[in-house]
CSV table of C-alpha atoms in Angstrom, one decimal:
chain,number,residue,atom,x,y,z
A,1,UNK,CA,3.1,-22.9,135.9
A,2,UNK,CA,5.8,-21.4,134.1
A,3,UNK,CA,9.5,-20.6,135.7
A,4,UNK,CA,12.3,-19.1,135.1
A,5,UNK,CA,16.2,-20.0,136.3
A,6,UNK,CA,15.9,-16.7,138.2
A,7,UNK,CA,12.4,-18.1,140.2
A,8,UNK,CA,13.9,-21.6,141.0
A,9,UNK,CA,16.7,-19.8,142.1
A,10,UNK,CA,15.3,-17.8,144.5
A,11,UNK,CA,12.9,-20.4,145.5
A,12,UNK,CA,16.3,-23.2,146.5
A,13,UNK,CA,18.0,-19.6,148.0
A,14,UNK,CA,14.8,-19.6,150.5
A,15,UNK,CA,15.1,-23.2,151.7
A,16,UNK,CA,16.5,-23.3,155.1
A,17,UNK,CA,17.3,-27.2,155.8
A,18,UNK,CA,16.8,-29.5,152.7
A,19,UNK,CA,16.2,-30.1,148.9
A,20,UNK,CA,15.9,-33.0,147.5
A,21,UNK,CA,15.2,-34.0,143.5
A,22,UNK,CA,13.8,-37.0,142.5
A,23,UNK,CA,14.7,-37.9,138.6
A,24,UNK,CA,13.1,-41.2,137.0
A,25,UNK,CA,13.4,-40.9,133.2
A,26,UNK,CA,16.3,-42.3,130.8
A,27,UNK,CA,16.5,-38.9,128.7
A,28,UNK,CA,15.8,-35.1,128.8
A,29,UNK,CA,15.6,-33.6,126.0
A,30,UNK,CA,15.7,-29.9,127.9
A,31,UNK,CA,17.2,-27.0,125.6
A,32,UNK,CA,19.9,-25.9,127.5
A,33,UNK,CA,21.5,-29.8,127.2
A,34,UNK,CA,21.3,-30.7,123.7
A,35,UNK,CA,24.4,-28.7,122.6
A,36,UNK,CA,26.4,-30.5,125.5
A,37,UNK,CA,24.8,-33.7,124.8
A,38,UNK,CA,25.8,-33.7,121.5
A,39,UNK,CA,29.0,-32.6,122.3
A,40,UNK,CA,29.2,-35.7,124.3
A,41,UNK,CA,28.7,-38.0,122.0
A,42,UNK,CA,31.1,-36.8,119.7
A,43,UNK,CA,33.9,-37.6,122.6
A,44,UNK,CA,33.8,-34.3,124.6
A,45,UNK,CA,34.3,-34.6,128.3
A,46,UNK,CA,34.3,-32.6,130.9
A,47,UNK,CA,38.1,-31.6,132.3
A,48,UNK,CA,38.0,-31.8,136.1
A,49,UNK,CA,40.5,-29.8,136.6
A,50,UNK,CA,38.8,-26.8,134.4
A,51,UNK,CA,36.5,-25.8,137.1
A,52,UNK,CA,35.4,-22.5,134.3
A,53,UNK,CA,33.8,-24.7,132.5
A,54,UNK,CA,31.4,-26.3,134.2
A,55,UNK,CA,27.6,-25.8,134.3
A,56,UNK,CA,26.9,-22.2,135.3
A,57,UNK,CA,24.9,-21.0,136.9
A,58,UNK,CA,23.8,-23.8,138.7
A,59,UNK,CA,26.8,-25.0,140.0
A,60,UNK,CA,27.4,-22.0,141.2
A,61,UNK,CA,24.0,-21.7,143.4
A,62,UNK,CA,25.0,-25.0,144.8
A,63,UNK,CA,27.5,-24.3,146.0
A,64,UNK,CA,26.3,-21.0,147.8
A,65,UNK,CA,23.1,-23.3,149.4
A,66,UNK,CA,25.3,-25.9,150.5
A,67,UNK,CA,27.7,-23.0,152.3
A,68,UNK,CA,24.8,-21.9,154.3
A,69,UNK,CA,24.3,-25.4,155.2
A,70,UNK,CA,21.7,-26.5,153.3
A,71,UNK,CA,21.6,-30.1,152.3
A,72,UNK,CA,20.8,-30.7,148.8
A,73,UNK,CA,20.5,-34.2,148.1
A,74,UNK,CA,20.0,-36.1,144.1
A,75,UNK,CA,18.9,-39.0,143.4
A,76,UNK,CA,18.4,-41.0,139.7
A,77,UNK,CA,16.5,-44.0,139.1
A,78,UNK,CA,17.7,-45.6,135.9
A,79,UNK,CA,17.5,-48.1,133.4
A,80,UNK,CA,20.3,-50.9,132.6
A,81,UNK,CA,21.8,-50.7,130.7
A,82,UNK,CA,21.6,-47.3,131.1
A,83,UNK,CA,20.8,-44.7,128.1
A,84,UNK,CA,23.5,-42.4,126.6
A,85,UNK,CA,21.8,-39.7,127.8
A,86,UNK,CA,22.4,-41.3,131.1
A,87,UNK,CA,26.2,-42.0,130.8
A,88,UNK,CA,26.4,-38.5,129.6
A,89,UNK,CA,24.5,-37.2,133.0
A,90,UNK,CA,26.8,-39.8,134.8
A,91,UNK,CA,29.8,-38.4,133.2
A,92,UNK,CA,30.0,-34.9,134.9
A,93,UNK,CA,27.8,-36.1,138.1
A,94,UNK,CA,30.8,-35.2,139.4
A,95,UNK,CA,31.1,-31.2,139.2
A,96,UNK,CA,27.9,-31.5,141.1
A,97,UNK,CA,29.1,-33.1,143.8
A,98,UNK,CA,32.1,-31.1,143.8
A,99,UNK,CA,29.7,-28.1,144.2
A,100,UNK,CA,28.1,-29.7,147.0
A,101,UNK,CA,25.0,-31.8,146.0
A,102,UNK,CA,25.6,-35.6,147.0
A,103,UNK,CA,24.4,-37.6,144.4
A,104,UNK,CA,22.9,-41.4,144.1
A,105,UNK,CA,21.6,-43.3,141.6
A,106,UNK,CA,19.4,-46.9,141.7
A,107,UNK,CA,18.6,-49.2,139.2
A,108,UNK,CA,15.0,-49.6,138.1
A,109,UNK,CA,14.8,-52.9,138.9
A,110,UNK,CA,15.4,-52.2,142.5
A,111,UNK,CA,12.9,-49.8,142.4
A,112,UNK,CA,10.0,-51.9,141.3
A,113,UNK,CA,8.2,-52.5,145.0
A,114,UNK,CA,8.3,-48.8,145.6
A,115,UNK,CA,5.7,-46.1,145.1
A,116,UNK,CA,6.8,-42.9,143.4
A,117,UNK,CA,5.2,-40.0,142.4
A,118,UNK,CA,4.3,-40.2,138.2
A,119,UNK,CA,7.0,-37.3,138.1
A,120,UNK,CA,10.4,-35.9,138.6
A,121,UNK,CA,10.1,-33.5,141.2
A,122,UNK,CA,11.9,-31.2,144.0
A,123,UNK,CA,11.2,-31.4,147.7
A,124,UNK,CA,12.2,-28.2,149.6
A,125,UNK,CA,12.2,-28.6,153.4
A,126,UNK,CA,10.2,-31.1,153.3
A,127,UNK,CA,6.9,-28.7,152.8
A,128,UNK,CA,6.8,-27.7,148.9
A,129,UNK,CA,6.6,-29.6,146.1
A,130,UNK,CA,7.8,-29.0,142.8
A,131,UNK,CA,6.7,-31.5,140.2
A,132,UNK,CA,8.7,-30.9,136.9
A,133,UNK,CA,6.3,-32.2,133.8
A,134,UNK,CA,7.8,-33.2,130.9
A,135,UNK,CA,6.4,-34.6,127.1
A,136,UNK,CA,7.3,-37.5,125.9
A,137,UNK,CA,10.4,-36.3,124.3
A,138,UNK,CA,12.1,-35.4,127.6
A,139,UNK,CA,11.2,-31.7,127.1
A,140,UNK,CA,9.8,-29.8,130.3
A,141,UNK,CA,6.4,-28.4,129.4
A,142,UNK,CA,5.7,-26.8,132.9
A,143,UNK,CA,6.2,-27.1,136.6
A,144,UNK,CA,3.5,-28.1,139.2
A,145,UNK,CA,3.3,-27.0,143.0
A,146,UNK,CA,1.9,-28.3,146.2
A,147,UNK,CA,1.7,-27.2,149.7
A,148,UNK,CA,0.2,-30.4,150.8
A,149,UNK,CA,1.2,-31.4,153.8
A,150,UNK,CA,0.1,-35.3,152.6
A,151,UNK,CA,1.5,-35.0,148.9
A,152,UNK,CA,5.1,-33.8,150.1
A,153,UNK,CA,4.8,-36.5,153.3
A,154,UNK,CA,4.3,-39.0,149.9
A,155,UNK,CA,7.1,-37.2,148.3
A,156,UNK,CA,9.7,-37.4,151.0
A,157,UNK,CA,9.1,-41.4,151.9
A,158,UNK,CA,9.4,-41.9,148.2
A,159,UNK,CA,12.7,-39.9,148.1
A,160,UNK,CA,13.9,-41.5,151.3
A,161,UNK,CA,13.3,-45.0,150.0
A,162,UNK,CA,15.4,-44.3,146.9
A,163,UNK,CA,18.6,-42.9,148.8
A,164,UNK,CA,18.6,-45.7,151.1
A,165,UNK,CA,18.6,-48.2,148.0
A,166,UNK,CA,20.8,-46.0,145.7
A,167,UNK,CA,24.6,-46.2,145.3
A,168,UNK,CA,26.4,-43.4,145.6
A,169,UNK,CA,28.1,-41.6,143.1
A,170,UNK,CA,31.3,-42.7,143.4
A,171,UNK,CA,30.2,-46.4,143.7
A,172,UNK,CA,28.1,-46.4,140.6
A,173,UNK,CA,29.9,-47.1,137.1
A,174,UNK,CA,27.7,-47.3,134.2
């Protein structure tokens, strides 16, 4: 299935309750990141006081879900040490949060005894599944949905089992 910002926008406006997004790879290589990645690298980081300019729109749909009460919850498993990309991602976790997401992230190796899903996905009150599929160069191909009452039951255990392992945001350095 193909989607556009504007459907996964009004699919996250509909939830009433929850969403919750599973990540487990070390890089993304997803076009509307590279020039900020390479940015990045070459020593640019986000100001925190510059609220302007952050990530937009996205931020910016947060942070109207959150205000209707909506719990969006993150969380990353990673490797360690982590990858660039990762420090990068870890490096303005923070405008997320400060748009309302809260945010965790768990080593792989604490991971190991857990069952997860083969992909990233979303979890939207706890009924709808959105799998995100991506090659083997980080880039997202298409996106995959389920209604199944057993495959988002599987979904929400596995996300659950993460966020009580992960550290929080603010407790996590890489």
């Amino acid at each position: 299935m193909s989607q556009s910002l504007t459907d996964f926008s009004d699919l996250i406006r509909s939830v009433q309750q929850s969403a919750v997004h599973l990540e487990m790879r070390d890089g993304y290589g997803v076009e509307n990141e590279i020039e900020g990645f390479a940015a990045w690298k070459d020593g640019h980081r986000l100001d925190p006081e510059d609220r302007a300019s952050w990530w937009r729109p996205w931020l910016d749909l947060v942070q109207e879900i959150t205000a209707k009460g909506v719990l969006i919850r993150r969380a990353r498993i990673i490797s360690e040490p982590v990858s660039d990309y990762i420090a990068y991602e870890h490096s303005f976790t923070f405008t997320n949060i400060a748009a309302g997401e809260q945010i965790r992230w768990l080593p792989r190796r604490h991971a190991s005894d857990l069952m997860l899903p083969g992909n990233d996905y979303w979890l939207f009150d706890g009924r709808l599944v959105q799998f995100n599929i991506f090659d083997g160069l980080g880039r997202w191909v298409h996106t995959d949905q389920t209604e199944d009452p057993a495959v988002a039951a599987q979904c929400e255990a596995a996300f659950e089992a993460v966020w009580e392992r992960g550290v929080p945001h603010e407790k996590y350095a890489v």
